[in-house]
mmCIF file of N, CA, C and O in Angstrom:
data_model
loop_
_atom_site.group_PDB
_atom_site.id
_atom_site.type_symbol
_atom_site.label_atom_id
_atom_site.label_comp_id
_atom_site.label_asym_id
_atom_site.label_seq_id
_atom_site.Cartn_x
_atom_site.Cartn_y
_atom_site.Cartn_z
ATOM 1 N N MET A 24 1.124 -1.115 0.011
ATOM 2 C CA MET A 24 0.211 -0.219 -0.336
ATOM 3 C C MET A 24 0.760 1.284 0.108
ATOM 4 O O MET A 24 1.924 1.256 0.733
ATOM 5 N N ASP A 25 0.601 2.622 -0.902
ATOM 6 C CA ASP A 25 1.298 3.276 -0.765
ATOM 7 C C ASP A 25 0.533 4.366 -0.164
ATOM 8 O O ASP A 25 -0.081 5.112 -0.364
ATOM 9 N N LEU A 26 1.216 4.614 1.276
ATOM 10 C CA LEU A 26 0.669 5.467 2.261
ATOM 11 C C LEU A 26 0.534 7.109 1.296
ATOM 12 O O LEU A 26 -0.386 7.747 1.645
ATOM 13 N N ASN A 27 1.834 7.276 0.790
ATOM 14 C CA ASN A 27 2.006 8.724 0.038
ATOM 15 C C ASN A 27 0.465 8.570 -0.831
ATOM 16 O O ASN A 27 0.266 10.262 -0.941
ATOM 17 N N ALA A 28 0.030 8.003 -1.631
ATOM 18 C CA ALA A 28 -0.934 8.114 -2.326
ATOM 19 C C ALA A 28 -2.477 8.850 -1.444
ATOM 20 O O ALA A 28 -3.164 9.369 -1.980
ATOM 21 N N LEU A 29 -2.403 7.887 -0.333
ATOM 22 C CA LEU A 29 -3.514 8.265 0.513
ATOM 23 C C LEU A 29 -3.706 9.157 1.194
ATOM 24 O O LEU A 29 -4.217 9.975 1.419
ATOM 25 N N VAL A 30 -1.829 9.588 1.733
ATOM 26 C CA VAL A 30 -1.976 11.073 2.814
ATOM 27 C C VAL A 30 -0.812 11.303 2.058
ATOM 28 O O VAL A 30 0.048 10.966 2.130
ATOM 29 N N PRO A 31 -1.128 12.497 0.923
ATOM 30 C CA PRO A 31 0.394 13.387 0.396
ATOM 31 C C PRO A 31 1.360 13.678 1.247
ATOM 32 O O PRO A 31 2.409 13.434 0.699
ATOM 33 N N ASP A 32 0.806 13.871 2.569
ATOM 34 C CA ASP A 32 2.186 14.361 3.385
ATOM 35 C C ASP A 32 2.584 13.437 4.081
ATOM 36 O O ASP A 32 3.186 14.061 5.365
ATOM 37 N N ALA A 33 2.413 12.244 4.036
ATOM 38 C CA ALA A 33 2.903 10.955 4.925
ATOM 39 C C ALA A 33 4.107 10.927 4.597
ATOM 40 O O ALA A 33 4.580 9.652 4.163
ATOM 41 N N ASP A 34 5.021 11.846 4.628
ATOM 42 C CA ASP A 34 6.704 11.177 4.545
ATOM 43 C C ASP A 34 7.090 10.323 5.495
ATOM 44 O O ASP A 34 6.221 10.763 6.723
ATOM 45 N N PRO A 35 8.291 9.605 6.123
ATOM 46 C CA PRO A 35 8.763 8.865 6.847
ATOM 47 C C PRO A 35 8.727 10.179 8.384
ATOM 48 O O PRO A 35 8.279 9.142 9.163
ATOM 49 N N GLU A 36 8.767 10.986 8.084
ATOM 50 C CA GLU A 36 8.963 11.809 9.409
ATOM 51 C C GLU A 36 7.866 12.208 10.134
ATOM 52 O O GLU A 36 7.573 11.922 11.489
ATOM 53 N N TRP A 37 6.828 12.197 9.075
ATOM 54 C CA TRP A 37 5.317 12.594 9.606
ATOM 55 C C TRP A 37 4.735 10.999 10.045
ATOM 56 O O TRP A 37 4.059 11.535 11.165
ATOM 57 N N VAL A 38 4.828 10.065 9.309
ATOM 58 C CA VAL A 38 4.491 9.090 10.160
ATOM 59 C C VAL A 38 4.577 8.873 11.764
ATOM 60 O O VAL A 38 4.277 8.239 12.681
ATOM 61 N N ALA A 39 6.045 8.654 11.812
ATOM 62 C CA ALA A 39 6.680 8.339 13.148
ATOM 63 C C ALA A 39 6.356 9.499 13.822
ATOM 64 O O ALA A 39 6.063 9.047 15.138
ATOM 65 N N ARG A 40 6.271 10.734 13.528
ATOM 66 C CA ARG A 40 6.224 11.614 14.639
ATOM 67 C C ARG A 40 4.142 11.242 14.593
ATOM 68 O O ARG A 40 3.730 11.359 16.028
ATOM 69 N N LYS A 41 2.789 10.825 13.913
ATOM 70 C CA LYS A 41 1.716 10.946 13.841
ATOM 71 C C LYS A 41 1.496 9.721 14.793
ATOM 72 O O LYS A 41 0.489 9.366 15.587
ATOM 73 N N THR A 42 2.397 8.409 14.509
ATOM 74 C CA THR A 42 2.128 7.210 14.941
ATOM 75 C C THR A 42 2.793 6.402 15.734
ATOM 76 O O THR A 42 3.122 5.123 16.141
ATOM 77 N N LEU A 43 4.237 6.840 16.249
ATOM 78 C CA LEU A 43 5.681 6.444 16.460
ATOM 79 C C LEU A 43 5.802 4.980 15.652
ATOM 80 O O LEU A 43 6.218 4.243 16.058
ATOM 81 N N ILE A 44 5.633 4.868 14.437
ATOM 82 C CA ILE A 44 5.650 3.718 13.421
ATOM 83 C C ILE A 44 7.143 4.174 13.009
ATOM 84 O O ILE A 44 6.893 5.191 12.212
ATOM 85 N N GLU A 45 8.572 3.901 13.395
ATOM 86 C CA GLU A 45 9.099 4.028 12.538
ATOM 87 C C GLU A 45 9.713 3.031 11.612
ATOM 88 O O GLU A 45 10.587 3.336 10.386
ATOM 89 N N ALA A 46 9.205 1.966 11.133
ATOM 90 C CA ALA A 46 9.424 0.985 10.291
ATOM 91 C C ALA A 46 8.097 0.032 10.028
ATOM 92 O O ALA A 46 7.429 -0.283 10.834
ATOM 93 N N ARG A 47 8.080 -0.397 8.834
ATOM 94 C CA ARG A 47 6.791 -1.101 8.783
ATOM 95 C C ARG A 47 7.560 -2.117 7.786
ATOM 96 O O ARG A 47 8.515 -2.457 6.859
ATOM 97 N N ARG A 48 6.697 -3.649 8.119
ATOM 98 C CA ARG A 48 6.987 -4.831 7.547
ATOM 99 C C ARG A 48 5.911 -5.532 6.952
ATOM 100 O O ARG A 48 4.661 -5.172 7.222
ATOM 101 N N PHE A 49 6.316 -6.318 5.698
ATOM 102 C CA PHE A 49 5.103 -6.688 5.392
ATOM 103 C C PHE A 49 5.069 -7.979 4.960
ATOM 104 O O PHE A 49 6.497 -8.563 4.466
ATOM 105 N N ALA A 50 4.082 -8.942 5.146
ATOM 106 C CA ALA A 50 4.028 -10.214 5.365
ATOM 107 C C ALA A 50 4.178 -10.814 3.702
ATOM 108 O O ALA A 50 3.539 -10.274 3.097
ATOM 109 N N ALA A 51 4.928 -11.842 3.816
ATOM 110 C CA ALA A 51 4.527 -12.433 2.143
ATOM 111 C C ALA A 51 3.229 -13.309 2.183
ATOM 112 O O ALA A 51 2.533 -13.540 2.763
ATOM 113 N N PRO A 52 3.001 -13.501 0.518
ATOM 114 C CA PRO A 52 1.562 -13.771 0.730
ATOM 115 C C PRO A 52 0.682 -15.170 1.431
ATOM 116 O O PRO A 52 -0.300 -15.121 1.602
ATOM 117 N N HIS A 53 1.708 -15.798 1.355
ATOM 118 C CA HIS A 53 1.581 -17.108 2.418
ATOM 119 C C HIS A 53 1.508 -17.092 3.766
ATOM 120 O O HIS A 53 1.508 -17.949 4.803
ATOM 121 N N GLN A 54 2.292 -15.824 4.773
ATOM 122 C CA GLN A 54 2.061 -15.591 6.038
ATOM 123 C C GLN A 54 0.944 -15.339 6.510
ATOM 124 O O GLN A 54 0.456 -14.176 6.013
ATOM 125 N N ALA A 55 0.390 -15.641 7.551
ATOM 126 C CA ALA A 55 -0.368 -14.767 8.572
ATOM 127 C C ALA A 55 0.212 -14.056 10.003
ATOM 128 O O ALA A 55 1.642 -14.335 9.721
ATOM 129 N N THR A 56 -0.081 -13.391 10.362
ATOM 130 C CA THR A 56 0.369 -12.609 11.381
ATOM 131 C C THR A 56 0.706 -13.879 12.718
ATOM 132 O O THR A 56 1.972 -13.531 12.985
ATOM 133 N N SER A 57 0.196 -14.942 13.084
ATOM 134 C CA SER A 57 0.715 -15.555 13.618
ATOM 135 C C SER A 57 1.853 -16.613 13.424
ATOM 136 O O SER A 57 2.751 -16.615 14.164
ATOM 137 N N ASP A 58 2.247 -16.360 11.971
ATOM 138 C CA ASP A 58 3.185 -16.993 11.417
ATOM 139 C C ASP A 58 4.308 -15.537 11.963
ATOM 140 O O ASP A 58 5.714 -16.263 12.448
ATOM 141 N N LEU A 59 4.221 -14.543 11.736
ATOM 142 C CA LEU A 59 5.468 -13.483 11.936
ATOM 143 C C LEU A 59 5.458 -13.355 13.568
ATOM 144 O O LEU A 59 6.838 -13.415 14.150
ATOM 145 N N ALA A 60 4.144 -13.596 14.304
ATOM 146 C CA ALA A 60 4.344 -13.733 15.392
ATOM 147 C C ALA A 60 5.595 -14.956 16.337
ATOM 148 O O ALA A 60 6.474 -14.791 17.514
ATOM 149 N N ALA A 61 5.026 -16.016 15.796
ATOM 150 C CA ALA A 61 6.241 -17.116 16.377
ATOM 151 C C ALA A 61 7.135 -16.798 15.891
ATOM 152 O O ALA A 61 8.308 -17.485 16.337
ATOM 153 N N GLN A 62 7.735 -16.150 14.496
ATOM 154 C CA GLN A 62 8.767 -16.274 13.939
ATOM 155 C C GLN A 62 9.963 -15.261 15.253
ATOM 156 O O GLN A 62 10.699 -15.074 15.465
ATOM 157 N N ALA A 63 9.190 -13.901 15.566
ATOM 158 C CA ALA A 63 9.342 -12.837 16.532
ATOM 159 C C ALA A 63 9.619 -13.675 17.522
ATOM 160 O O ALA A 63 10.842 -13.191 18.586
ATOM 161 N N ALA A 64 8.608 -14.573 18.318
ATOM 162 C CA ALA A 64 8.969 -14.828 19.617
ATOM 163 C C ALA A 64 10.411 -15.934 19.698
ATOM 164 O O ALA A 64 10.947 -15.950 20.480
ATOM 165 N N LYS A 65 10.597 -16.805 18.478
ATOM 166 C CA LYS A 65 11.881 -17.442 18.638
ATOM 167 C C LYS A 65 12.966 -16.682 18.565
ATOM 168 O O LYS A 65 14.201 -17.187 18.988
ATOM 169 N N ALA A 66 13.079 -15.673 17.723
ATOM 170 C CA ALA A 66 14.172 -14.648 17.712
ATOM 171 C C ALA A 66 14.379 -13.992 18.784
ATOM 172 O O ALA A 66 15.276 -14.112 19.463
ATOM 173 N N ALA A 67 13.459 -13.532 19.685
ATOM 174 C CA ALA A 67 13.492 -12.906 21.018
ATOM 175 C C ALA A 67 14.181 -13.956 22.090
ATOM 176 O O ALA A 67 14.726 -13.482 22.626
ATOM 177 N N LEU A 68 13.531 -15.118 22.060
ATOM 178 C CA LEU A 68 14.011 -16.018 22.830
ATOM 179 C C LEU A 68 15.372 -16.361 22.849
ATOM 180 O O LEU A 68 16.746 -16.609 23.379
ATOM 181 N N LYS A 69 16.390 -16.944 21.342
ATOM 182 C CA LYS A 69 16.956 -16.864 20.790
ATOM 183 C C LYS A 69 18.362 -15.802 21.436
ATOM 184 O O LYS A 69 19.249 -16.429 22.127
ATOM 185 N N LYS A 70 17.733 -14.719 20.853
ATOM 186 C CA LYS A 70 18.737 -13.618 21.350
ATOM 187 C C LYS A 70 18.782 -13.416 23.282
ATOM 188 O O LYS A 70 19.715 -12.997 23.129
ATOM 189 N N ALA A 71 17.713 -13.815 23.321
ATOM 190 C CA ALA A 71 17.816 -13.389 25.144
ATOM 191 C C ALA A 71 18.343 -14.769 25.821
ATOM 192 O O ALA A 71 18.664 -14.657 26.934
ATOM 193 N N GLY A 72 18.831 -15.720 25.089
ATOM 194 C CA GLY A 72 19.577 -17.064 25.517
ATOM 195 C C GLY A 72 18.647 -17.817 26.423
ATOM 196 O O GLY A 72 18.943 -18.320 27.215
ATOM 197 N N VAL A 73 17.236 -17.814 26.175
ATOM 198 C CA VAL A 73 16.261 -18.303 27.268
ATOM 199 C C VAL A 73 15.585 -19.264 26.271
ATOM 200 O O VAL A 73 15.241 -19.335 25.004
ATOM 201 N N ALA A 74 15.104 -20.487 26.705
ATOM 202 C CA ALA A 74 14.571 -21.686 26.262
ATOM 203 C C ALA A 74 13.248 -21.502 26.129
ATOM 204 O O ALA A 74 13.002 -20.908 27.560
ATOM 205 N N ALA A 75 12.365 -21.884 25.540
ATOM 206 C CA ALA A 75 10.930 -21.643 25.259
ATOM 207 C C ALA A 75 10.414 -22.273 26.551
ATOM 208 O O ALA A 75 9.066 -21.746 27.415
ATOM 209 N N ALA A 76 11.143 -23.284 27.204
ATOM 210 C CA ALA A 76 10.515 -24.264 28.170
ATOM 211 C C ALA A 76 10.269 -23.515 29.761
ATOM 212 O O ALA A 76 10.060 -23.933 30.536
ATOM 213 N N GLU A 77 11.481 -22.443 29.323
ATOM 214 C CA GLU A 77 11.885 -21.189 30.925
ATOM 215 C C GLU A 77 10.259 -20.201 30.703
ATOM 216 O O GLU A 77 10.599 -19.740 31.839
ATOM 217 N N ILE A 78 9.652 -20.484 29.793
ATOM 218 C CA ILE A 78 8.532 -19.217 29.910
ATOM 219 C C ILE A 78 7.431 -19.675 30.555
ATOM 220 O O ILE A 78 7.289 -20.753 29.750
ATOM 221 N N ASP A 79 6.798 -19.216 31.388
ATOM 222 C CA ASP A 79 4.982 -19.239 31.211
ATOM 223 C C ASP A 79 4.083 -19.178 30.057
ATOM 224 O O ASP A 79 3.522 -19.687 29.768
ATOM 225 N N PHE A 80 4.066 -17.751 29.023
ATOM 226 C CA PHE A 80 3.117 -17.172 28.261
ATOM 227 C C PHE A 80 4.225 -16.335 27.498
ATOM 228 O O PHE A 80 5.087 -15.535 28.157
ATOM 229 N N ILE A 81 3.577 -16.106 26.176
ATOM 230 C CA ILE A 81 3.982 -15.055 25.504
ATOM 231 C C ILE A 81 2.741 -14.058 25.168
ATOM 232 O O ILE A 81 1.870 -14.282 25.036
ATOM 233 N N VAL A 82 2.760 -12.696 25.637
ATOM 234 C CA VAL A 82 1.711 -11.990 25.376
ATOM 235 C C VAL A 82 1.617 -11.544 23.657
ATOM 236 O O VAL A 82 2.678 -10.930 23.021
ATOM 237 N N VAL A 83 0.505 -11.264 23.016
ATOM 238 C CA VAL A 83 0.423 -10.968 21.358
ATOM 239 C C VAL A 83 -0.556 -9.914 21.571
ATOM 240 O O VAL A 83 -1.895 -9.855 21.746
ATOM 241 N N SER A 84 -0.469 -9.449 21.068
ATOM 242 C CA SER A 84 -1.119 -8.056 20.613
ATOM 243 C C SER A 84 -0.918 -7.506 19.040
ATOM 244 O O SER A 84 -0.219 -7.082 18.495
ATOM 245 N N THR A 85 -2.145 -7.645 18.436
ATOM 246 C CA THR A 85 -2.198 -7.170 17.026
ATOM 247 C C THR A 85 -3.564 -6.635 16.446
ATOM 248 O O THR A 85 -4.488 -6.944 17.278
ATOM 249 N N SER A 86 -3.289 -5.565 15.814
ATOM 250 C CA SER A 86 -4.755 -4.871 15.073
ATOM 251 C C SER A 86 -5.234 -5.665 13.721
ATOM 252 O O SER A 86 -6.068 -5.057 13.352
ATOM 253 N N THR A 87 -4.113 -6.614 13.230
ATOM 254 C CA THR A 87 -4.272 -7.203 12.103
ATOM 255 C C THR A 87 -4.318 -8.711 12.041
ATOM 256 O O THR A 87 -3.099 -9.368 11.974
ATOM 257 N N GLY A 88 -5.229 -9.293 12.577
ATOM 258 C CA GLY A 88 -5.162 -10.496 13.304
ATOM 259 C C GLY A 88 -5.262 -11.957 11.822
ATOM 260 O O GLY A 88 -5.780 -10.974 11.134
ATOM 261 N N ASP A 89 -5.198 -12.912 12.217
ATOM 262 C CA ASP A 89 -5.552 -13.871 11.098
ATOM 263 C C ASP A 89 -6.568 -13.904 10.680
ATOM 264 O O ASP A 89 -7.038 -14.057 9.391
ATOM 265 N N SER A 90 -7.588 -13.603 11.750
ATOM 266 C CA SER A 90 -8.963 -13.857 11.148
ATOM 267 C C SER A 90 -9.688 -13.208 12.175
ATOM 268 O O SER A 90 -9.502 -12.815 13.266
ATOM 269 N N PRO A 91 -11.071 -12.647 11.768
ATOM 270 C CA PRO A 91 -11.967 -12.053 12.924
ATOM 271 C C PRO A 91 -12.024 -12.652 14.103
ATOM 272 O O PRO A 91 -12.189 -12.013 15.243
ATOM 273 N N SER A 92 -12.054 -14.156 14.017
ATOM 274 C CA SER A 92 -11.948 -14.629 15.238
ATOM 275 C C SER A 92 -11.886 -16.036 15.446
ATOM 276 O O SER A 92 -12.270 -16.944 13.972
ATOM 277 N N PRO A 93 -10.994 -16.924 15.833
ATOM 278 C CA PRO A 93 -10.432 -16.583 17.309
ATOM 279 C C PRO A 93 -9.103 -15.721 16.460
ATOM 280 O O PRO A 93 -8.677 -15.745 15.819
ATOM 281 N N GLN A 94 -8.926 -14.758 17.521
ATOM 282 C CA GLN A 94 -7.781 -13.775 17.315
ATOM 283 C C GLN A 94 -5.954 -14.647 17.535
ATOM 284 O O GLN A 94 -6.094 -16.142 18.416
ATOM 285 N N PRO A 95 -5.339 -14.655 17.211
ATOM 286 C CA PRO A 95 -3.846 -15.050 16.880
ATOM 287 C C PRO A 95 -3.131 -15.487 18.193
ATOM 288 O O PRO A 95 -2.834 -16.683 18.608
ATOM 289 N N GLN A 96 -3.579 -14.688 19.295
ATOM 290 C CA GLN A 96 -2.964 -15.083 20.754
ATOM 291 C C GLN A 96 -4.041 -16.575 21.390
ATOM 292 O O GLN A 96 -2.929 -16.894 21.972
ATOM 293 N N THR A 97 -4.914 -16.810 20.273
ATOM 294 C CA THR A 97 -5.327 -18.043 20.815
ATOM 295 C C THR A 97 -4.737 -19.550 20.180
ATOM 296 O O THR A 97 -4.890 -20.188 21.024
ATOM 297 N N TRP A 98 -3.819 -19.258 19.076
ATOM 298 C CA TRP A 98 -3.408 -20.177 18.314
ATOM 299 C C TRP A 98 -2.164 -20.156 17.930
ATOM 300 O O TRP A 98 -1.830 -20.559 17.170
ATOM 301 N N SER A 99 -1.336 -19.157 18.024
ATOM 302 C CA SER A 99 0.126 -19.041 17.671
ATOM 303 C C SER A 99 0.910 -20.197 18.093
ATOM 304 O O SER A 99 0.821 -20.645 19.205
ATOM 305 N N LYS A 100 1.726 -20.211 17.292
ATOM 306 C CA LYS A 100 2.581 -21.217 17.570
ATOM 307 C C LYS A 100 4.241 -21.309 17.128
ATOM 308 O O LYS A 100 4.391 -20.064 16.830
ATOM 309 N N THR A 101 4.835 -22.294 18.250
ATOM 310 C CA THR A 101 5.935 -21.930 18.724
ATOM 311 C C THR A 101 6.948 -23.108 18.336
ATOM 312 O O THR A 101 6.141 -24.051 17.976
#
């Protein structure tokens, strides 16, 4: 999506100032939000040097879920 086409003054500085979003990522056509969440969780655990068995739960929050119901936090895979 071309944000500049929708909002002509939406240069990167304007977007960061208005939304606090400094970077955007786009999933591949075959990827869902839960796929990205699982990849991010695995990367965070690896970076922290923590095994998945050492934590009780991971909180997921998104406004772009895989489907209207149920939300990804109820079925994300790790």
